[in-house]
Amino acid sequence: PRSRSSQTMRVLLSVIAALVAYPTGAPSDMCTSPPGKPQHGSADFTAGTGDYLIVVKGSDGVELSQVAAGEQYTVEVSGSPFEGALLHASAGTLAPSGDGFQMTGACVTHTTDADKTQLVATWTAPTTGATTTFQANVVVSTATFYGGGAIKADVAITTGNTTTADPDTTTEATAAS
């Protein structure tokens, strides 16, 4: 049987973890490459990517592996229901699409901890450069979050036409080493 003090301590730690979490979005100092560790108590990133992916799509909704410099695209982080997310691009400019998301520094983050299955942003590709890397942190709960460089996608920047991603060879998320 557990003692009353041990139960009290568990409740107290849960309350503290909830207080240091960011239910209305990550602070701008988390907007780094890779995005900083969510401040959810002492928990560390959960290994792997869960089922979370980052994809870049053209205006026709088709996933792309190469994009034209200076053009706008849709970037999606999706998977099982999650409470929060933070999306970072190594180049270009991100902007939130739709309700429930906002800018924090140069990243897109959530505005509420209500469950969601997708973060959608508009991304303007840089006018120069070879590749842009997108990275995301996804918070499932205060004790379970993925990222730390594991959830990522690379997109080549071209001065020519866009290229559709080959689903047999393209991996939107890679497991952490």
Tab-separated table of N, CA and C in Angstrom:
chain	number	residue	atom	x	y	z
A	1	PRO	N	0.835	-1.190	0.000
A	1	PRO	CA	0.000	0.000	0.000
A	1	PRO	C	0.878	1.251	0.000
A	2	ARG	N	0.397	2.242	-0.739
A	2	ARG	CA	1.140	3.496	-0.815
A	2	ARG	C	0.799	4.376	0.370
A	3	SER	N	1.791	5.067	0.828
A	3	SER	CA	1.572	5.960	1.953
A	3	SER	C	0.886	7.227	1.469
A	4	ARG	N	0.256	7.926	2.363
A	4	ARG	CA	-0.434	9.165	2.052
A	4	ARG	C	0.560	10.209	1.551
A	5	SER	N	1.770	10.244	2.135
A	5	SER	CA	2.756	11.244	1.707
A	5	SER	C	3.223	10.967	0.282
A	6	SER	N	3.324	9.699	-0.112
A	6	SER	CA	3.729	9.378	-1.476
A	6	SER	C	2.633	9.785	-2.464
A	7	GLN	N	1.380	9.587	-2.111
A	7	GLN	CA	0.284	10.018	-2.974
A	7	GLN	C	0.240	11.543	-3.063
A	8	THR	N	0.448	12.209	-1.962
A	8	THR	CA	0.468	13.673	-1.949
A	8	THR	C	1.598	14.185	-2.822
A	9	MET	N	2.746	13.555	-2.754
A	9	MET	CA	3.888	13.971	-3.566
A	9	MET	C	3.582	13.794	-5.052
A	10	ARG	N	2.956	12.682	-5.445
A	10	ARG	CA	2.597	12.462	-6.848
A	10	ARG	C	1.646	13.534	-7.341
A	11	VAL	N	0.652	13.873	-6.550
A	11	VAL	CA	-0.303	14.918	-6.930
A	11	VAL	C	0.415	16.253	-7.058
A	12	LEU	N	1.285	16.570	-6.117
A	12	LEU	CA	2.028	17.825	-6.147
A	12	LEU	C	2.909	17.907	-7.391
A	13	LEU	N	3.608	16.836	-7.735
A	13	LEU	CA	4.451	16.828	-8.930
A	13	LEU	C	3.626	16.985	-10.202
A	14	SER	N	2.436	16.377	-10.237
A	14	SER	CA	1.561	16.537	-11.400
A	14	SER	C	1.109	17.974	-11.555
A	15	VAL	N	0.783	18.629	-10.460
A	15	VAL	CA	0.365	20.028	-10.497
A	15	VAL	C	1.521	20.909	-10.961
A	16	ILE	N	2.709	20.667	-10.448
A	16	ILE	CA	3.878	21.455	-10.856
A	16	ILE	C	4.149	21.265	-12.336
A	17	ALA	N	4.087	20.020	-12.828
A	17	ALA	CA	4.314	19.767	-14.256
A	17	ALA	C	3.294	20.506	-15.107
A	18	ALA	N	2.045	20.529	-14.684
A	18	ALA	CA	1.007	21.243	-15.434
A	18	ALA	C	1.263	22.743	-15.432
A	19	LEU	N	1.773	23.278	-14.337
A	19	LEU	CA	2.027	24.714	-14.246
A	19	LEU	C	3.192	25.160	-15.121
A	20	VAL	N	4.199	24.315	-15.312
A	20	VAL	CA	5.344	24.717	-16.108
A	20	VAL	C	5.160	24.388	-17.589
A	21	ALA	N	4.091	23.685	-17.948
A	21	ALA	CA	3.791	23.422	-19.349
A	21	ALA	C	3.282	24.713	-19.987
A	22	TYR	N	3.178	24.728	-21.309
A	22	TYR	CA	2.729	25.914	-22.033
A	22	TYR	C	1.470	25.590	-22.824
A	23	PRO	N	0.284	25.590	-22.177
A	23	PRO	CA	-0.942	25.208	-22.878
A	23	PRO	C	-1.327	26.185	-23.986
A	24	THR	N	-0.795	27.404	-23.973
A	24	THR	CA	-1.131	28.375	-25.021
A	24	THR	C	0.016	28.584	-25.991
A	25	GLY	N	0.936	27.644	-26.061
A	25	GLY	CA	1.997	27.714	-27.049
A	25	GLY	C	3.379	27.788	-26.437
A	26	ALA	N	4.340	27.342	-27.207
A	26	ALA	CA	5.737	27.344	-26.768
A	26	ALA	C	6.284	28.772	-26.779
A	27	PRO	N	7.179	29.091	-25.836
A	27	PRO	CA	7.807	30.416	-25.853
A	27	PRO	C	8.817	30.517	-26.995
A	28	SER	N	9.141	31.731	-27.394
A	28	SER	CA	10.024	31.931	-28.553
A	28	SER	C	11.420	31.355	-28.360
A	29	ASP	N	11.886	31.196	-27.110
A	29	ASP	CA	13.236	30.639	-26.927
A	29	ASP	C	13.298	29.141	-27.246
A	30	MET	N	12.151	28.512	-27.512
A	30	MET	CA	12.122	27.114	-27.939
A	30	MET	C	12.312	27.009	-29.450
A	31	CYS	N	12.242	28.139	-30.148
A	31	CYS	CA	12.326	28.164	-31.609
A	31	CYS	C	13.787	28.128	-32.045
A	32	THR	N	14.357	26.917	-32.006
A	32	THR	CA	15.752	26.682	-32.374
A	32	THR	C	15.798	25.509	-33.346
A	33	SER	N	16.949	25.129	-33.778
A	33	SER	CA	17.090	23.974	-34.658
A	33	SER	C	18.015	22.956	-33.997
A	34	PRO	N	17.529	21.783	-33.580
A	34	PRO	CA	16.121	21.407	-33.547
A	34	PRO	C	15.383	22.186	-32.468
A	35	PRO	N	14.026	22.198	-32.575
A	35	PRO	CA	13.259	22.920	-31.551
A	35	PRO	C	13.616	22.448	-30.146
A	36	GLY	N	13.611	23.384	-29.189
A	36	GLY	CA	13.983	23.075	-27.817
A	36	GLY	C	13.048	22.090	-27.140
A	37	LYS	N	13.536	21.455	-26.089
A	37	LYS	CA	12.752	20.470	-25.324
A	37	LYS	C	11.605	21.167	-24.616
A	38	PRO	N	10.374	20.656	-24.788
A	38	PRO	CA	9.246	21.242	-24.068
A	38	PRO	C	9.514	21.255	-22.562
A	39	GLN	N	9.115	22.311	-21.905
A	39	GLN	CA	9.328	22.457	-20.461
A	39	GLN	C	8.171	21.822	-19.700
A	40	HIS	N	8.133	20.505	-19.727
A	40	HIS	CA	7.060	19.739	-19.097
A	40	HIS	C	7.656	18.895	-17.985
A	41	GLY	N	8.122	19.539	-16.940
A	41	GLY	CA	8.729	18.814	-15.840
A	41	GLY	C	10.064	18.226	-16.259
A	42	SER	N	10.404	17.082	-15.691
A	42	SER	CA	11.711	16.479	-15.947
A	42	SER	C	11.680	15.457	-17.075
A	43	ALA	N	10.515	15.250	-17.696
A	43	ALA	CA	10.424	14.253	-18.770
A	43	ALA	C	11.322	14.644	-19.936
A	44	ASP	N	11.806	13.637	-20.660
A	44	ASP	CA	12.635	13.867	-21.832
A	44	ASP	C	11.846	13.416	-23.062
A	45	PHE	N	12.386	13.693	-24.259
A	45	PHE	CA	11.717	13.279	-25.475
A	45	PHE	C	11.470	11.780	-25.465
A	46	THR	N	10.303	11.362	-25.963
A	46	THR	CA	9.997	9.958	-26.171
A	46	THR	C	10.764	9.532	-27.415
A	47	ALA	N	11.369	8.356	-27.375
A	47	ALA	CA	12.184	7.886	-28.509
A	47	ALA	C	11.342	7.735	-29.769
A	48	GLY	N	11.961	7.998	-30.909
A	48	GLY	CA	11.300	7.832	-32.201
A	48	GLY	C	10.447	9.027	-32.579
A	49	THR	N	9.527	8.788	-33.511
A	49	THR	CA	8.684	9.859	-34.041
A	49	THR	C	7.210	9.655	-33.742
A	50	GLY	N	6.855	8.572	-33.036
A	50	GLY	CA	5.441	8.250	-32.911
A	50	GLY	C	4.935	7.998	-34.325
A	51	ASP	N	3.756	8.504	-34.654
A	51	ASP	CA	3.275	8.405	-36.044
A	51	ASP	C	3.206	9.791	-36.682
A	52	TYR	N	4.054	10.710	-36.193
A	52	TYR	CA	4.009	12.097	-36.643
A	52	TYR	C	4.909	12.319	-37.856
A	53	LEU	N	4.377	13.028	-38.836
A	53	LEU	CA	5.066	13.299	-40.087
A	53	LEU	C	5.007	14.781	-40.413
A	54	ILE	N	5.978	15.249	-41.184
A	54	ILE	CA	5.948	16.587	-41.758
A	54	ILE	C	5.927	16.398	-43.265
A	55	VAL	N	4.977	17.037	-43.940
A	55	VAL	CA	4.928	17.001	-45.399
A	55	VAL	C	4.776	18.420	-45.936
A	56	VAL	N	5.343	18.650	-47.109
A	56	VAL	CA	5.237	19.928	-47.809
A	56	VAL	C	4.385	19.667	-49.037
A	57	LYS	N	3.352	20.513	-49.238
A	57	LYS	CA	2.421	20.312	-50.342
A	57	LYS	C	2.311	21.565	-51.193
A	58	GLY	N	2.057	21.338	-52.477
A	58	GLY	CA	1.795	22.435	-53.388
A	58	GLY	C	0.348	22.877	-53.281
A	59	SER	N	-0.036	23.866	-54.074
A	59	SER	CA	-1.403	24.399	-54.028
A	59	SER	C	-2.436	23.360	-54.448
A	60	ASP	N	-2.012	22.319	-55.164
A	60	ASP	CA	-2.915	21.249	-55.575
A	60	ASP	C	-3.041	20.148	-54.524
A	61	GLY	N	-2.333	20.295	-53.379
A	61	GLY	CA	-2.409	19.312	-52.300
A	61	GLY	C	-1.472	18.131	-52.470
A	62	VAL	N	-0.660	18.131	-53.522
A	62	VAL	CA	0.272	17.028	-53.776
A	62	VAL	C	1.557	17.257	-52.984
A	63	GLU	N	2.045	16.184	-52.351
A	63	GLU	CA	3.287	16.259	-51.575
A	63	GLU	C	4.474	16.473	-52.504
A	64	LEU	N	5.395	17.355	-52.077
A	64	LEU	CA	6.548	17.712	-52.897
A	64	LEU	C	7.862	17.401	-52.194
A	65	SER	N	8.875	17.053	-52.980
A	65	SER	CA	10.226	16.864	-52.445
A	65	SER	C	11.160	17.976	-52.909
A	66	GLN	N	10.756	18.707	-53.956
A	66	GLN	CA	11.492	19.881	-54.437
A	66	GLN	C	10.495	20.994	-54.653
A	67	VAL	N	10.904	22.210	-54.341
A	67	VAL	CA	10.020	23.362	-54.494
A	67	VAL	C	10.754	24.484	-55.212
A	68	ALA	N	9.985	25.388	-55.798
A	68	ALA	CA	10.561	26.537	-56.494
A	68	ALA	C	10.898	27.636	-55.492
A	69	ALA	N	12.050	28.251	-55.666
A	69	ALA	CA	12.506	29.330	-54.783
A	69	ALA	C	11.494	30.472	-54.774
A	70	GLY	N	11.223	31.007	-53.584
A	70	GLY	CA	10.372	32.175	-53.428
A	70	GLY	C	8.877	31.927	-53.493
A	71	GLU	N	8.440	30.705	-53.750
A	71	GLU	CA	7.008	30.392	-53.857
A	71	GLU	C	6.437	29.966	-52.507
A	72	GLN	N	5.083	29.966	-52.397
A	72	GLN	CA	4.417	29.565	-51.151
A	72	GLN	C	3.907	28.130	-51.233
A	73	TYR	N	4.011	27.433	-50.082
A	73	TYR	CA	3.590	26.047	-49.966
A	73	TYR	C	2.907	25.828	-48.627
A	74	THR	N	2.216	24.694	-48.509
A	74	THR	CA	1.598	24.298	-47.253
A	74	THR	C	2.497	23.266	-46.579
A	75	VAL	N	2.748	23.450	-45.284
A	75	VAL	CA	3.519	22.485	-44.503
A	75	VAL	C	2.583	21.934	-43.433
A	76	GLU	N	2.516	20.614	-43.333
A	76	GLU	CA	1.639	19.967	-42.356
A	76	GLU	C	2.439	19.063	-41.430
A	77	VAL	N	2.129	19.169	-40.138
A	77	VAL	CA	2.603	18.217	-39.133
A	77	VAL	C	1.345	17.460	-38.734
A	78	SER	N	1.347	16.129	-38.882
A	78	SER	CA	0.124	15.384	-38.588
A	78	SER	C	0.438	14.044	-37.949
A	79	GLY	N	-0.597	13.466	-37.347
A	79	GLY	CA	-0.491	12.173	-36.697
A	79	GLY	C	-1.635	11.988	-35.719
A	80	SER	N	-1.441	11.122	-34.737
A	80	SER	CA	-2.445	10.879	-33.694
A	80	SER	C	-2.742	12.173	-32.953
A	81	PRO	N	-3.883	12.248	-32.245
A	81	PRO	CA	-4.208	13.475	-31.502
A	81	PRO	C	-3.059	13.919	-30.588
A	82	PHE	N	-2.813	15.234	-30.575
A	82	PHE	CA	-1.777	15.819	-29.734
A	82	PHE	C	-2.283	17.130	-29.159
A	83	GLU	N	-1.649	17.565	-28.064
A	83	GLU	CA	-2.052	18.800	-27.387
A	83	GLU	C	-1.317	20.017	-27.912
A	84	GLY	N	-0.067	19.850	-28.308
A	84	GLY	CA	0.712	20.997	-28.753
A	84	GLY	C	1.766	20.599	-29.746
A	85	ALA	N	2.276	21.614	-30.461
A	85	ALA	CA	3.330	21.359	-31.440
A	85	ALA	C	4.117	22.636	-31.681
A	86	LEU	N	5.318	22.462	-32.190
A	86	LEU	CA	6.195	23.573	-32.554
A	86	LEU	C	6.868	23.183	-33.862
A	87	LEU	N	6.724	24.017	-34.894
A	87	LEU	CA	7.298	23.753	-36.209
A	87	LEU	C	8.347	24.798	-36.523
A	88	HIS	N	9.533	24.343	-36.947
A	88	HIS	CA	10.664	25.210	-37.283
A	88	HIS	C	11.120	24.906	-38.704
A	89	ALA	N	11.471	25.945	-39.467
A	89	ALA	CA	12.055	25.788	-40.797
A	89	ALA	C	13.444	26.405	-40.777
A	90	SER	N	14.418	25.717	-41.385
A	90	SER	CA	15.792	26.223	-41.378
A	90	SER	C	15.975	27.422	-42.301
A	91	ALA	N	15.052	27.619	-43.237
A	91	ALA	CA	15.118	28.756	-44.152
A	91	ALA	C	13.710	29.064	-44.645
A	92	GLY	N	13.527	30.251	-45.163
A	92	GLY	CA	12.208	30.663	-45.612
A	92	GLY	C	11.406	31.236	-44.453
A	93	THR	N	10.130	31.477	-44.694
A	93	THR	CA	9.266	32.107	-43.698
A	93	THR	C	8.015	31.280	-43.476
A	94	LEU	N	7.713	30.979	-42.224
A	94	LEU	CA	6.499	30.259	-41.848
A	94	LEU	C	5.436	31.238	-41.379
A	95	ALA	N	4.161	30.867	-41.554
A	95	ALA	CA	3.027	31.602	-41.001
A	95	ALA	C	1.939	30.583	-40.689
A	96	PRO	N	1.237	30.733	-39.551
A	96	PRO	CA	0.187	29.775	-39.218
A	96	PRO	C	-0.969	29.865	-40.211
A	97	SER	N	-1.600	28.737	-40.492
A	97	SER	CA	-2.786	28.680	-41.345
A	97	SER	C	-3.954	28.210	-40.501
A	98	GLY	N	-4.993	28.993	-40.444
A	98	GLY	CA	-6.181	28.601	-39.704
A	98	GLY	C	-6.093	28.947	-38.232
A	99	ASP	N	-7.171	28.630	-37.529
A	99	ASP	CA	-7.281	28.922	-36.105
A	99	ASP	C	-6.504	27.903	-35.282
A	100	GLY	N	-6.119	28.311	-34.079
A	100	GLY	CA	-5.484	27.404	-33.137
A	100	GLY	C	-3.972	27.409	-33.165
A	101	PHE	N	-3.377	28.243	-34.035
A	101	PHE	CA	-1.918	28.292	-34.129
A	101	PHE	C	-1.462	29.737	-34.236
A	102	GLN	N	-0.227	29.980	-33.818
A	102	GLN	CA	0.332	31.336	-33.793
A	102	GLN	C	1.833	31.269	-34.010
A	103	MET	N	2.422	32.422	-34.265
A	103	MET	CA	3.878	32.518	-34.390
A	103	MET	C	4.500	32.669	-33.004
A	104	THR	N	5.647	32.065	-32.812
A	104	THR	CA	6.491	32.308	-31.644
A	104	THR	C	7.911	32.393	-32.190
A	105	GLY	N	8.470	33.576	-32.183
A	105	GLY	CA	9.735	33.769	-32.890
A	105	GLY	C	9.487	33.500	-34.361
A	106	ALA	N	10.311	32.653	-34.972
A	106	ALA	CA	10.138	32.296	-36.384
A	106	ALA	C	9.439	30.944	-36.550
A	107	CYS	N	8.870	30.409	-35.459
A	107	CYS	CA	8.210	29.102	-35.478
A	107	CYS	C	6.700	29.254	-35.363
A	108	VAL	N	5.987	28.176	-35.714
A	108	VAL	CA	4.537	28.106	-35.521
A	108	VAL	C	4.287	27.178	-34.343
A	109	THR	N	3.378	27.587	-33.439
A	109	THR	CA	3.027	26.788	-32.267
A	109	THR	C	1.517	26.846	-32.042
A	110	HIS	N	1.025	26.059	-31.096
A	110	HIS	CA	-0.398	25.989	-30.767
A	110	HIS	C	-0.828	27.172	-29.899
A	111	THR	N	-2.145	27.424	-29.848
A	111	THR	CA	-2.687	28.463	-28.967
A	111	THR	C	-3.516	27.867	-27.834
A	112	THR	N	-3.800	26.583	-27.900
A	112	THR	CA	-4.581	25.901	-26.869
A	112	THR	C	-4.103	24.457	-26.774
A	113	ASP	N	-4.310	23.838	-25.613
A	113	ASP	CA	-3.907	22.439	-25.465
A	113	ASP	C	-5.031	21.464	-25.817
A	114	ALA	N	-6.098	21.956	-26.468
A	114	ALA	CA	-7.158	21.059	-26.941
A	114	ALA	C	-6.567	20.094	-27.970
A	115	ASP	N	-7.058	18.850	-27.972
A	115	ASP	CA	-6.536	17.859	-28.915
A	115	ASP	C	-6.706	18.311	-30.359
A	116	LYS	N	-5.692	18.014	-31.163
A	116	LYS	CA	-5.690	18.302	-32.589
A	116	LYS	C	-4.909	17.189	-33.275
A	117	THR	N	-5.088	17.012	-34.567
A	117	THR	CA	-4.355	15.977	-35.300
A	117	THR	C	-3.456	16.577	-36.369
A	118	GLN	N	-3.438	17.911	-36.461
A	118	GLN	CA	-2.669	18.532	-37.530
A	118	GLN	C	-2.305	19.971	-37.175
A	119	LEU	N	-1.089	20.358	-37.504
A	119	LEU	CA	-0.650	21.748	-37.503
A	119	LEU	C	-0.436	22.084	-38.971
A	120	VAL	N	-1.045	23.175	-39.442
A	120	VAL	CA	-0.897	23.575	-40.834
A	120	VAL	C	-0.307	24.973	-40.878
A	121	ALA	N	0.712	25.140	-41.707
A	121	ALA	CA	1.363	26.441	-41.853
A	121	ALA	C	1.582	26.733	-43.331
A	122	THR	N	1.672	28.014	-43.638
A	122	THR	CA	2.077	28.447	-44.968
A	122	THR	C	3.558	28.760	-44.897
A	123	TRP	N	4.290	28.270	-45.865
A	123	TRP	CA	5.733	28.486	-45.904
A	123	TRP	C	6.112	29.138	-47.218
A	124	THR	N	6.863	30.224	-47.128
A	124	THR	CA	7.420	30.848	-48.317
A	124	THR	C	8.865	30.385	-48.424
A	125	ALA	N	9.159	29.682	-49.511
A	125	ALA	CA	10.508	29.156	-49.724
A	125	ALA	C	11.494	30.308	-49.876
A	126	PRO	N	12.737	30.098	-49.429
A	126	PRO	CA	13.751	31.145	-49.604
A	126	PRO	C	14.043	31.341	-51.097
A	127	THR	N	14.582	32.483	-51.432
A	127	THR	CA	14.900	32.762	-52.835
A	127	THR	C	16.217	32.132	-53.263
A	128	THR	N	17.032	31.706	-52.307
A	128	THR	CA	18.285	31.020	-52.601
A	128	THR	C	18.450	29.876	-51.608
A	129	GLY	N	19.348	28.982	-51.896
A	129	GLY	CA	19.623	27.878	-50.981
A	129	GLY	C	19.395	26.548	-51.659
A	130	ALA	N	19.920	25.505	-51.065
A	130	ALA	CA	19.828	24.178	-51.659
A	130	ALA	C	18.758	23.318	-51.003
A	131	THR	N	18.663	23.360	-49.679
A	131	THR	CA	17.719	22.510	-48.954
A	131	THR	C	17.204	23.250	-47.727
A	132	THR	N	15.922	23.057	-47.425
A	132	THR	CA	15.349	23.550	-46.179
A	132	THR	C	14.954	22.335	-45.353
A	133	THR	N	15.307	22.355	-44.081
A	133	THR	CA	14.935	21.280	-43.164
A	133	THR	C	13.839	21.783	-42.242
A	134	PHE	N	12.747	21.038	-42.176
A	134	PHE	CA	11.659	21.320	-41.244
A	134	PHE	C	11.803	20.360	-40.077
A	135	GLN	N	11.634	20.865	-38.853
A	135	GLN	CA	11.671	20.015	-37.663
A	135	GLN	C	10.499	20.401	-36.767
A	136	ALA	N	9.975	19.404	-36.052
A	136	ALA	CA	8.828	19.655	-35.188
A	136	ALA	C	8.973	18.913	-33.867
A	137	ASN	N	8.390	19.511	-32.837
A	137	ASN	CA	8.138	18.833	-31.570
A	137	ASN	C	6.633	18.663	-31.485
A	138	VAL	N	6.189	17.500	-31.019
A	138	VAL	CA	4.768	17.231	-30.843
A	138	VAL	C	4.554	16.789	-29.404
A	139	VAL	N	3.652	17.480	-28.700
A	139	VAL	CA	3.359	17.166	-27.303
A	139	VAL	C	2.032	16.414	-27.237
A	140	VAL	N	2.106	15.151	-26.814
A	140	VAL	CA	0.906	14.331	-26.654
A	140	VAL	C	0.286	14.605	-25.284
A	141	SER	N	1.136	14.717	-24.273
A	141	SER	CA	0.719	15.038	-22.906
A	141	SER	C	1.928	15.657	-22.216
A	142	THR	N	1.751	16.091	-20.972
A	142	THR	CA	2.878	16.713	-20.274
A	142	THR	C	4.034	15.745	-20.064
A	143	ALA	N	3.789	14.442	-20.158
A	143	ALA	CA	4.851	13.460	-19.948
A	143	ALA	C	5.292	12.759	-21.231
A	144	THR	N	4.583	12.983	-22.347
A	144	THR	CA	4.905	12.301	-23.594
A	144	THR	C	5.022	13.311	-24.722
A	145	PHE	N	6.233	13.448	-25.258
A	145	PHE	CA	6.424	14.335	-26.401
A	145	PHE	C	7.541	13.814	-27.283
A	146	TYR	N	7.374	14.059	-28.576
A	146	TYR	CA	8.299	13.580	-29.599
A	146	TYR	C	8.994	14.769	-30.247
A	147	GLY	N	10.154	14.531	-30.809
A	147	GLY	CA	10.864	15.596	-31.520
A	147	GLY	C	12.344	15.536	-31.226
A	148	GLY	N	12.908	16.689	-30.863
A	148	GLY	CA	14.339	16.751	-30.600
A	148	GLY	C	15.166	16.431	-31.827
A	149	GLY	N	14.647	16.747	-32.999
A	149	GLY	CA	15.345	16.460	-34.239
A	149	GLY	C	14.867	15.201	-34.932
A	150	ALA	N	14.020	14.397	-34.292
A	150	ALA	CA	13.561	13.143	-34.885
A	150	ALA	C	12.468	13.352	-35.925
A	151	ILE	N	11.566	14.309	-35.698
A	151	ILE	CA	10.487	14.561	-36.651
A	151	ILE	C	10.979	15.652	-37.596
A	152	LYS	N	11.318	15.251	-38.829
A	152	LYS	CA	11.872	16.236	-39.753
A	152	LYS	C	11.579	15.861	-41.191
A	153	ALA	N	11.738	16.842	-42.072
A	153	ALA	CA	11.596	16.644	-43.513
A	153	ALA	C	12.538	17.610	-44.202
A	154	ASP	N	13.178	17.161	-45.258
A	154	ASP	CA	14.067	17.998	-46.061
A	154	ASP	C	13.422	18.242	-47.416
A	155	VAL	N	13.471	19.489	-47.872
A	155	VAL	CA	12.914	19.854	-49.169
A	155	VAL	C	13.975	20.613	-49.941
A	156	ALA	N	14.225	20.187	-51.181
A	156	ALA	CA	15.212	20.847	-52.034
A	156	ALA	C	14.602	22.106	-52.639
A	157	ILE	N	15.388	23.174	-52.679
A	157	ILE	CA	14.967	24.430	-53.284
A	157	ILE	C	15.556	24.486	-54.696
A	158	THR	N	14.707	24.712	-55.694
A	158	THR	CA	15.188	24.777	-57.076
A	158	THR	C	14.790	26.113	-57.695
A	159	THR	N	15.409	26.434	-58.784
A	159	THR	CA	15.006	27.622	-59.530
A	159	THR	C	14.103	27.211	-60.686
A	160	GLY	N	13.819	25.898	-60.780
A	160	GLY	CA	12.956	25.388	-61.847
A	160	GLY	C	11.617	24.936	-61.308
A	161	ASN	N	11.140	23.809	-61.819
A	161	ASN	CA	9.830	23.276	-61.452
A	161	ASN	C	9.880	22.494	-60.140
A	162	THR	N	8.695	22.277	-59.565
A	162	THR	CA	8.583	21.469	-58.357
A	162	THR	C	8.588	19.999	-58.735
A	163	THR	N	8.905	19.133	-57.779
A	163	THR	CA	8.933	17.695	-58.001
A	163	THR	C	8.051	17.015	-56.978
A	164	THR	N	7.183	16.124	-57.454
A	164	THR	CA	6.307	15.367	-56.576
A	164	THR	C	7.123	14.345	-55.811
A	165	ALA	N	6.810	14.173	-54.534
A	165	ALA	CA	7.513	13.193	-53.708
A	165	ALA	C	7.173	11.794	-54.179
A	166	ASP	N	8.154	10.908	-54.190
A	166	ASP	CA	7.954	9.514	-54.522
A	166	ASP	C	7.651	8.773	-53.229
A	167	PRO	N	6.405	8.297	-53.056
A	167	PRO	CA	6.040	7.670	-51.776
A	167	PRO	C	6.851	6.424	-51.446
A	168	ASP	N	7.482	5.791	-52.457
A	168	ASP	CA	8.280	4.595	-52.200
A	168	ASP	C	9.670	4.925	-51.685
A	169	THR	N	10.161	6.161	-51.922
A	169	THR	CA	11.519	6.476	-51.516
A	169	THR	C	11.606	7.666	-50.568
A	170	THR	N	10.522	8.398	-50.385
A	170	THR	CA	10.556	9.577	-49.539
A	170	THR	C	10.153	9.228	-48.122
A	171	THR	N	10.918	9.693	-47.154
A	171	THR	CA	10.579	9.511	-45.750
A	171	THR	C	10.425	10.883	-45.142
A	172	GLU	N	9.231	11.186	-44.631
A	172	GLU	CA	8.986	12.488	-44.051
A	172	GLU	C	9.533	12.586	-42.626
A	173	ALA	N	9.592	11.493	-41.933
A	173	ALA	CA	10.100	11.502	-40.556
A	173	ALA	C	11.135	10.405	-40.424
A	174	THR	N	12.180	10.686	-39.711
A	174	THR	CA	13.210	9.691	-39.495
A	174	THR	C	13.401	9.467	-38.011
A	175	ALA	N	13.690	8.248	-37.639
A	175	ALA	CA	13.910	7.950	-36.213
A	175	ALA	C	15.215	8.562	-35.756
A	176	ALA	N	15.229	8.973	-34.504
A	176	ALA	CA	16.453	9.545	-33.925
A	176	ALA	C	17.531	8.482	-33.856
A	177	SER	N	18.747	8.921	-34.049
A	177	SER	CA	19.873	7.965	-34.002
A	177	SER	C	20.156	7.567	-32.583
